[in-house]
Short mmCIF file of C-alpha atoms in Angstrom, two decimals:
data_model
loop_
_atom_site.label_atom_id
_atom_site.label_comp_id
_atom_site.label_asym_id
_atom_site.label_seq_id
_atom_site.Cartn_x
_atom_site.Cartn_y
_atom_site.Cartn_z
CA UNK A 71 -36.67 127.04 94.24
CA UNK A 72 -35.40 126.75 90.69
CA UNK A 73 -34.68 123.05 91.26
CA UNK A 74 -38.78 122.30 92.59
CA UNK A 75 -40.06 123.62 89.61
CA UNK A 76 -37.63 121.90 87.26
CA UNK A 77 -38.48 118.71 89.19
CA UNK A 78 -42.31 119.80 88.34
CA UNK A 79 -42.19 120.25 84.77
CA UNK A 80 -40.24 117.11 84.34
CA UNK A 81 -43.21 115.48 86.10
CA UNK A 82 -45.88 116.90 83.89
CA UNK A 83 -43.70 115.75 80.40
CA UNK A 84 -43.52 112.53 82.09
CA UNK A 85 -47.22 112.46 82.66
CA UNK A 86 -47.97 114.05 79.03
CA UNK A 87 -45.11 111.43 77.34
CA UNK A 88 -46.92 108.53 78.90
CA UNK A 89 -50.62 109.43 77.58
CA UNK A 90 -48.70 109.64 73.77
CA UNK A 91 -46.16 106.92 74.49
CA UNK A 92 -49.24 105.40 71.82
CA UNK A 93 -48.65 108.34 69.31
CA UNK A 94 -48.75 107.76 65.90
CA UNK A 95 -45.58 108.93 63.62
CA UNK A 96 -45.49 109.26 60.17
CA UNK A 97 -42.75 106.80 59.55
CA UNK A 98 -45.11 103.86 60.70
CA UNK A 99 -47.21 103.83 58.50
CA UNK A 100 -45.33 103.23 54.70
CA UNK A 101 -48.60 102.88 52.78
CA UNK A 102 -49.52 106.68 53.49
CA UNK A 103 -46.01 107.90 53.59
CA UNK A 104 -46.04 106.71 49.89
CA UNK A 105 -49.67 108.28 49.67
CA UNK A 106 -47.97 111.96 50.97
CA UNK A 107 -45.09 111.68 48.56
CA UNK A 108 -47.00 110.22 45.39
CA UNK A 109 -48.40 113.63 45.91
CA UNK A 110 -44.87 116.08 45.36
CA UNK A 111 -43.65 117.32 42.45
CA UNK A 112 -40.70 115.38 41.08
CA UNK A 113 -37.46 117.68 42.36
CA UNK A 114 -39.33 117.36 45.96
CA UNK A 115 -39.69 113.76 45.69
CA UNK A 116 -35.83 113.12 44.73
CA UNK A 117 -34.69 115.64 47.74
CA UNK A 118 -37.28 113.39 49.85
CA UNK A 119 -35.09 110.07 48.86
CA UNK A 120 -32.43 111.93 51.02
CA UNK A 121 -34.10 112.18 54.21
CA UNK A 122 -33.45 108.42 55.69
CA UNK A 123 -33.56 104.64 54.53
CA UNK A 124 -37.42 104.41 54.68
CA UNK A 125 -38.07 107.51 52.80
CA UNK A 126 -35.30 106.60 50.41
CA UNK A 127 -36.89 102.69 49.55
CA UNK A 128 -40.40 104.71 49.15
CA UNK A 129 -38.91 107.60 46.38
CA UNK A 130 -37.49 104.11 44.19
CA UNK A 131 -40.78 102.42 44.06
CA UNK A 132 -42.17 102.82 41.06
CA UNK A 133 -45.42 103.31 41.88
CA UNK A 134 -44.80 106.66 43.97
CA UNK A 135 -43.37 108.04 40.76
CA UNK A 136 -46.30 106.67 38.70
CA UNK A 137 -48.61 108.80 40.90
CA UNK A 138 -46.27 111.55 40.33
CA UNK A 139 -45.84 111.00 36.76
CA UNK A 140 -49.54 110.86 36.07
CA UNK A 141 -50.18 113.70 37.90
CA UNK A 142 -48.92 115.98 35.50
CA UNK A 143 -50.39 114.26 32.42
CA UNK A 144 -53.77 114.68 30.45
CA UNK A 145 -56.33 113.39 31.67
CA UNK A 146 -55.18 112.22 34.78
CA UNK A 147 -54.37 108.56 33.46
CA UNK A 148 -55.02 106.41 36.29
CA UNK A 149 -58.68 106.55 36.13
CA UNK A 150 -58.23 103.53 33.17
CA UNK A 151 -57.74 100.37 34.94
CA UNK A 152 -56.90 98.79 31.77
CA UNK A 153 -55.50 101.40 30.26
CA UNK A 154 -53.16 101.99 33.12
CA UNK A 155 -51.95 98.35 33.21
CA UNK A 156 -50.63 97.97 30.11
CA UNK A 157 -49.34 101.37 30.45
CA UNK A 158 -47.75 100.26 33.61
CA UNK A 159 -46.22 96.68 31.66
CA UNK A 160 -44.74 99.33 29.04
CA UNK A 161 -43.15 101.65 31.45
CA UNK A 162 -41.75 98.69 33.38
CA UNK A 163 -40.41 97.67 30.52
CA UNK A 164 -38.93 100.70 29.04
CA UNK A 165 -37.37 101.09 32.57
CA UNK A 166 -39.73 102.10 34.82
CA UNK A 167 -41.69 105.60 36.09
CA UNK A 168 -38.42 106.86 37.81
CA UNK A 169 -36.71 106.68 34.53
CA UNK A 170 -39.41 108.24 32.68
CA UNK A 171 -39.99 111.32 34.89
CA UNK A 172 -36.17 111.99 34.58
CA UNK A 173 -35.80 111.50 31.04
CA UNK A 174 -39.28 112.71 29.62
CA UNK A 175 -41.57 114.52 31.76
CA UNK A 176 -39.59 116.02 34.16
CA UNK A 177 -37.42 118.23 31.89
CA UNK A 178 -40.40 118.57 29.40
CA UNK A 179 -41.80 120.57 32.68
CA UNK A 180 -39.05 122.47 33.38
CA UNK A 181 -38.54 124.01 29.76
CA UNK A 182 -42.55 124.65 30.10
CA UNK A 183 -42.36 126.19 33.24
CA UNK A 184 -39.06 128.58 32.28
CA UNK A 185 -41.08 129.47 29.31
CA UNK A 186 -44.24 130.64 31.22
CA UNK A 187 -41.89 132.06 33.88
CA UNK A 188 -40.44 134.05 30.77
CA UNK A 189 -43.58 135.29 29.05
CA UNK A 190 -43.51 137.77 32.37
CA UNK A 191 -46.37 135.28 34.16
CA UNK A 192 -46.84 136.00 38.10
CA UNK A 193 -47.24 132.16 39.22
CA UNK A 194 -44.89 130.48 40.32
CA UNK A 195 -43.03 127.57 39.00
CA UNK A 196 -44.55 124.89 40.38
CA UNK A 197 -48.46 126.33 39.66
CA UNK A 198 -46.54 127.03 35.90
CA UNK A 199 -45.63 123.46 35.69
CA UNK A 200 -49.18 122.21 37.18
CA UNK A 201 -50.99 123.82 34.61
CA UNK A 202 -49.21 122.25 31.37
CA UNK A 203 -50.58 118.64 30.73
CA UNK A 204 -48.21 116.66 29.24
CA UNK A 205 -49.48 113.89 26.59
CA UNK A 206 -48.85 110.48 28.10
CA UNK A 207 -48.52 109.47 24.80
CA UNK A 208 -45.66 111.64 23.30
CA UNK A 209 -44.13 111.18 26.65
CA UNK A 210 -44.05 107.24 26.08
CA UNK A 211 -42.85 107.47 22.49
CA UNK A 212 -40.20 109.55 23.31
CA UNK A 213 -39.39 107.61 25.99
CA UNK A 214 -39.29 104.06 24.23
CA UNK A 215 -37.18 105.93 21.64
CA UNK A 216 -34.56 106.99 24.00
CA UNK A 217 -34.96 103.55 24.93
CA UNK A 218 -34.05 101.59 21.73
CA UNK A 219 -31.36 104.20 21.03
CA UNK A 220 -29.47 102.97 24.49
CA UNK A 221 -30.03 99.15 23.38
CA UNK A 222 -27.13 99.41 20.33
CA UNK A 223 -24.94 100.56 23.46
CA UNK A 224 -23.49 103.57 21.30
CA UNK A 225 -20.82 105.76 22.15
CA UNK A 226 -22.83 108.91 21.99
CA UNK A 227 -25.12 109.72 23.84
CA UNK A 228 -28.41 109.30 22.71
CA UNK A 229 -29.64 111.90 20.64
CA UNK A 230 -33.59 111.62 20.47
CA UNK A 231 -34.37 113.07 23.75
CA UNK A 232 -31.47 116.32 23.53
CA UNK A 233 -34.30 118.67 22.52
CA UNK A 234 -35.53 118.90 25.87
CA UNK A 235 -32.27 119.47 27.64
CA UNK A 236 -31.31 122.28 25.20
CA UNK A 237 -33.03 125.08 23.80
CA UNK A 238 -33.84 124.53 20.03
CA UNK A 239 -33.31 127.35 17.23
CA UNK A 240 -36.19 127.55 15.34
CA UNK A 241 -36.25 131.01 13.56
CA UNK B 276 -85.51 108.88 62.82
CA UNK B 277 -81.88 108.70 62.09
CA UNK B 278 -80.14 105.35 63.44
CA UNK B 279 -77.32 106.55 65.62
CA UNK B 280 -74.17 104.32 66.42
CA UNK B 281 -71.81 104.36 68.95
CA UNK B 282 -68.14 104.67 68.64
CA UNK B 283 -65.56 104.15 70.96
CA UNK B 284 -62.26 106.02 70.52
CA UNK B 285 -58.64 104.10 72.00
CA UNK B 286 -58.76 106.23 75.28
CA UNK B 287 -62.36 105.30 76.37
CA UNK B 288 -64.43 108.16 74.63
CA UNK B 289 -68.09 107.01 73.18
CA UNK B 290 -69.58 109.32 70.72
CA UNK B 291 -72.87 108.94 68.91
CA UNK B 292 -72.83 108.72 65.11
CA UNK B 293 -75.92 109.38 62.48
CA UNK B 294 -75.54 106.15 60.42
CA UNK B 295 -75.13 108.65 57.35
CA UNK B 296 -72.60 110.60 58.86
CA UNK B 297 -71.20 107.04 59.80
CA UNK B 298 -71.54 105.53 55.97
CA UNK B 299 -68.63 108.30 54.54
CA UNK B 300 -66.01 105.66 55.77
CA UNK B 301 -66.23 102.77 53.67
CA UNK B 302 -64.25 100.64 56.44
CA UNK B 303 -67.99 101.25 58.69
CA UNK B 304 -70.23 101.41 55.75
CA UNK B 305 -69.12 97.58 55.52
CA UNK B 306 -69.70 96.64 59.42
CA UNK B 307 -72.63 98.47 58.81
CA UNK B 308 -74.23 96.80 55.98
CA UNK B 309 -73.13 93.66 57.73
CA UNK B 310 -75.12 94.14 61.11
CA UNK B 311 -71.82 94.04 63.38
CA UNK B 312 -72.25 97.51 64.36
CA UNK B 313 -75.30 97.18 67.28
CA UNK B 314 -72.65 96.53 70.24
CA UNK B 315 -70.79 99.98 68.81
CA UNK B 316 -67.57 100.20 67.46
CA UNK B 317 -64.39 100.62 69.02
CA UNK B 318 -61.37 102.36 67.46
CA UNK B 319 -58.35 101.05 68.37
CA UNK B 320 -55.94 103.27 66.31
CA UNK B 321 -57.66 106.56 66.43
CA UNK B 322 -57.35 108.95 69.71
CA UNK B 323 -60.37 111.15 70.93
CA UNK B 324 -59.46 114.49 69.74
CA UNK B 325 -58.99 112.90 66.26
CA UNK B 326 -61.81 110.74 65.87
CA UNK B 327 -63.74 114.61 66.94
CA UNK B 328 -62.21 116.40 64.14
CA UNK B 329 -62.94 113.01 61.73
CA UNK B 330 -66.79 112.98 62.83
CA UNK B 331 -67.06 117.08 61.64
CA UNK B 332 -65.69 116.12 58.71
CA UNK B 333 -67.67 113.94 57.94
CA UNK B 334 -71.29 115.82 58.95
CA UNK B 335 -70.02 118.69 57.35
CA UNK B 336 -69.74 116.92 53.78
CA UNK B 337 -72.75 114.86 54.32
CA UNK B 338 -74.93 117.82 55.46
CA UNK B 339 -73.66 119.91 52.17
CA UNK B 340 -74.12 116.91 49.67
CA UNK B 341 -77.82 116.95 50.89
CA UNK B 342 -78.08 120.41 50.73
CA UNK B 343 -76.16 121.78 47.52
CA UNK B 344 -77.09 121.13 44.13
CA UNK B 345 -74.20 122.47 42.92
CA UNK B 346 -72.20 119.25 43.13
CA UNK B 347 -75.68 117.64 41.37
CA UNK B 348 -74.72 119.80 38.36
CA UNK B 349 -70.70 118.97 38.13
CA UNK B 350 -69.66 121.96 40.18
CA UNK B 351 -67.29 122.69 42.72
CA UNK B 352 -68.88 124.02 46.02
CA UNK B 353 -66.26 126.79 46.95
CA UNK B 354 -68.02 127.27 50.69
CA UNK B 355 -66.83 123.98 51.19
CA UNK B 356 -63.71 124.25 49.89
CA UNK B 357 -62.59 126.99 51.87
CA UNK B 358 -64.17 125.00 55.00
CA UNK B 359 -61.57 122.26 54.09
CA UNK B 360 -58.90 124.81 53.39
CA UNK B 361 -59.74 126.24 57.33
CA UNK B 362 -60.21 122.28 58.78
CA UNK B 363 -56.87 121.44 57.44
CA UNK B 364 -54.82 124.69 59.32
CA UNK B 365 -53.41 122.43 62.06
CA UNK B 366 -50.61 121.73 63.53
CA UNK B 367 -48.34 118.86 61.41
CA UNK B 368 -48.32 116.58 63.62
CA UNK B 369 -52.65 116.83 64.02
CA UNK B 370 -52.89 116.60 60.34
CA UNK B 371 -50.53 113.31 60.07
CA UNK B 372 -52.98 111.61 62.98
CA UNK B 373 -56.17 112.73 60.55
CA UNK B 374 -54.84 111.28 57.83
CA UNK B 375 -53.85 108.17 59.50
CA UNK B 376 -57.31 108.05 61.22
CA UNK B 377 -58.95 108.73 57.21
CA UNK B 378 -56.68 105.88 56.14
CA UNK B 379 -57.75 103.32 58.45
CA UNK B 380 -61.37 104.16 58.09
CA UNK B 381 -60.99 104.99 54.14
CA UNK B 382 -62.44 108.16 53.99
CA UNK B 383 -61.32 108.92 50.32
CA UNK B 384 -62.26 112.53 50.77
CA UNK B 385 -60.44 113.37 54.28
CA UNK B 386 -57.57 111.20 52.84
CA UNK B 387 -56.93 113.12 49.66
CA UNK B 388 -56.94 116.72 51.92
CA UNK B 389 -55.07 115.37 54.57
CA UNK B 390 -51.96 114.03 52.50
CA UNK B 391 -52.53 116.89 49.74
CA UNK B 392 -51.99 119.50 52.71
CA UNK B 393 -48.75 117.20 53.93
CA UNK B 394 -47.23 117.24 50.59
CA UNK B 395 -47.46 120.97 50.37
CA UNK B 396 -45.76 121.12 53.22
CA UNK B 397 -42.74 119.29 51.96
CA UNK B 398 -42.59 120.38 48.74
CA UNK B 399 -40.08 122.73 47.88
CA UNK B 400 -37.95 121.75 51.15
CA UNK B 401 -34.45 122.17 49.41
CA UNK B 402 -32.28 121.07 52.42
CA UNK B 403 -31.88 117.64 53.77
CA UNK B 404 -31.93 119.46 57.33
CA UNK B 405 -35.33 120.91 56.59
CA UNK B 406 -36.78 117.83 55.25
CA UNK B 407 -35.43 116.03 58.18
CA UNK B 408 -36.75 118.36 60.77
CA UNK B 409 -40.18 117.83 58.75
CA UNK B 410 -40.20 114.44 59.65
CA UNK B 411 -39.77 114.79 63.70
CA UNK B 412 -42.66 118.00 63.40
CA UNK B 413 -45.30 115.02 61.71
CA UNK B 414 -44.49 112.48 65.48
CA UNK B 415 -46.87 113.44 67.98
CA UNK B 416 -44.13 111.07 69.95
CA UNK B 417 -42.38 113.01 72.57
CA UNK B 418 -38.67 114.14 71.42
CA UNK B 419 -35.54 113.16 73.88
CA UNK B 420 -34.62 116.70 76.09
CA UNK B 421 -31.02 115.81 76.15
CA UNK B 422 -30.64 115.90 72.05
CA UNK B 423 -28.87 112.47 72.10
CA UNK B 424 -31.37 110.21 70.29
CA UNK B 425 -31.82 107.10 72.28
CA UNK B 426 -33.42 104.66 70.23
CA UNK B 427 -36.58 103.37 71.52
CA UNK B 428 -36.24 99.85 72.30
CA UNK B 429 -37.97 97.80 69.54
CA UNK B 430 -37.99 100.25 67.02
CA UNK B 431 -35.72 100.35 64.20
#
């Protein structure tokens, strides 16, 4: 008895796999995977480069992490076409959107969102961190600093861009 | 009286279209404004069910641009919003076929919701596992019973 209705089920998957043997998977299509993921925040986009090989290639293009990097600027930024290309020539440059979300904005968020988190606010981090616009600007000037600082090929670290990884005394 | 078109979904289905309802995608609003859409229009990429949910979409925004003058002003129509919010509570898989579907026939508004609600479904997935497991939810493919992944011949 057991055995009949086993061999039934298996039918009816077999009859339901063939109609969506034409299913569509996310993996197929790369142009909208790197639509979905322009869209994450930046720690969700670097645990996303873990997943497999495709998802991987799409978190090192640049121009997933230029949708994620203009995300949380001013202004939005992309809605310049020719302001956003030689912003994008710069950024290549410098060393890319990658470089500048890990350097720049990304901790720049962080220290914004641990301060609103402190101040007793209810949102969360990510809402925190949506609501703080960074300047493009400062970002890129920071940035390009950081940038010339590495060129001399110093021992030391570079120091321009330690303000953001440590909390600064000001009293 | 409205012009209606006919569109043919990948398993057969014809459904009649308002031309405005049609004009939202601006893949059709081309074959439109270029006369090749008397014969109807046949879908190749987008299943039944889908190419449903896509047409609601679209009447729904069309029928509350004509009707609101809320957006006329700069403002955000919260009615709508919340239909979007309740149009978007799908299954994973359902919502990676509608944005596929919105991507093919570049439906910037249905695109933008559709890969907005995926990447709030990833986000904050700390564990490769999780992530992983995300990524088999958004394949309306069929998943092997015996666990052992046989690779599909072809595919990579």
């Amino acid at each position: 008895m057991l055995t009949r209705e086993e061999g039934e089920e298996e039918q009816e998957e077999e009859e339901e796999a063939k109609g969506r043997r034409r299913a569509f998977s996310i993996n197929d299509n790369v142009d909208l995977l790197a639509e979905i993921l322009g869209r994450l925040d930046g720690r969700s986009l670097a645990v996303a480069g873990c997943v497999c090989r495709l998802w991987n290639a799409l978190g090192r293009r640049d121009s997933v992490w230029e949708a994620v990097c203009h995300r949380h600027v001013a202004g939005g930024g992309s809605s310049a076409a020719g302001g956003g290309c030689s912003t994008r020539s710069v950024v290549a440059a410098l060393g890319g959107y990658r470089r500048l979300y890990r350097l720049c904005i990304g901790p720049a968020l962080d220290r914004l969102a641990g301060s609103a988190g402190g101040r007793g606010s209810t949102t969360t981090t990510a809402a925190a961190a949506a609501a703080h616009h960074l300047s493009l600007s400062l970002s890129l000037s920071l940035f390009s600093i950081d940038c010339y600082e590495r060129l001399g090929g110093r021992q030391q670290p570079p120091a321009s861009l330690l303000f953001l990884c440590k909390p600064v005394d000001v009293s | 009286m409205a012009r209606t078109i006919k569109f043919r979904s990948s398993d057969g289905e014809v459904f009649d279209v308002e031309e405005a309802v049609a004009m939202e995608s601006q893949t059709m609003k081309h074959v439109i404004e270029d006369d090749c859409a008397d014969g109807g229009i046949t879908l190749y990429n987008v299943t039944s069910d889908i190419l449903v949910k896509v047409i609601e979409y679209c009447k729904k925004h069309v029928d509350a641009a004509v009707g609101s003058f809320i957006k006329a002003l700069g403002g955000v129509d919260k009615d709508l919003e919340s239909w979007d919010g309740e149009f978007v509570n799908v299954d994973l898989a359902i919502q990676v076929d509608i944005s596929n579907a919105s991507n093919s026939l570049n439906i910037e508004g249905l695109l933008d919701l559709t890969t907005r609600v995926i990447a709030d479904n990833i986000r904050g997935r700390s564990h490769k596992r999780s992530v992983r497991s995300s990524t088999l939810k958004m394949s309306s493919r069929p998943r092997m019973r015996n666990g052992f992944g046989r690779r599909t011949p072809g595919r990579s």
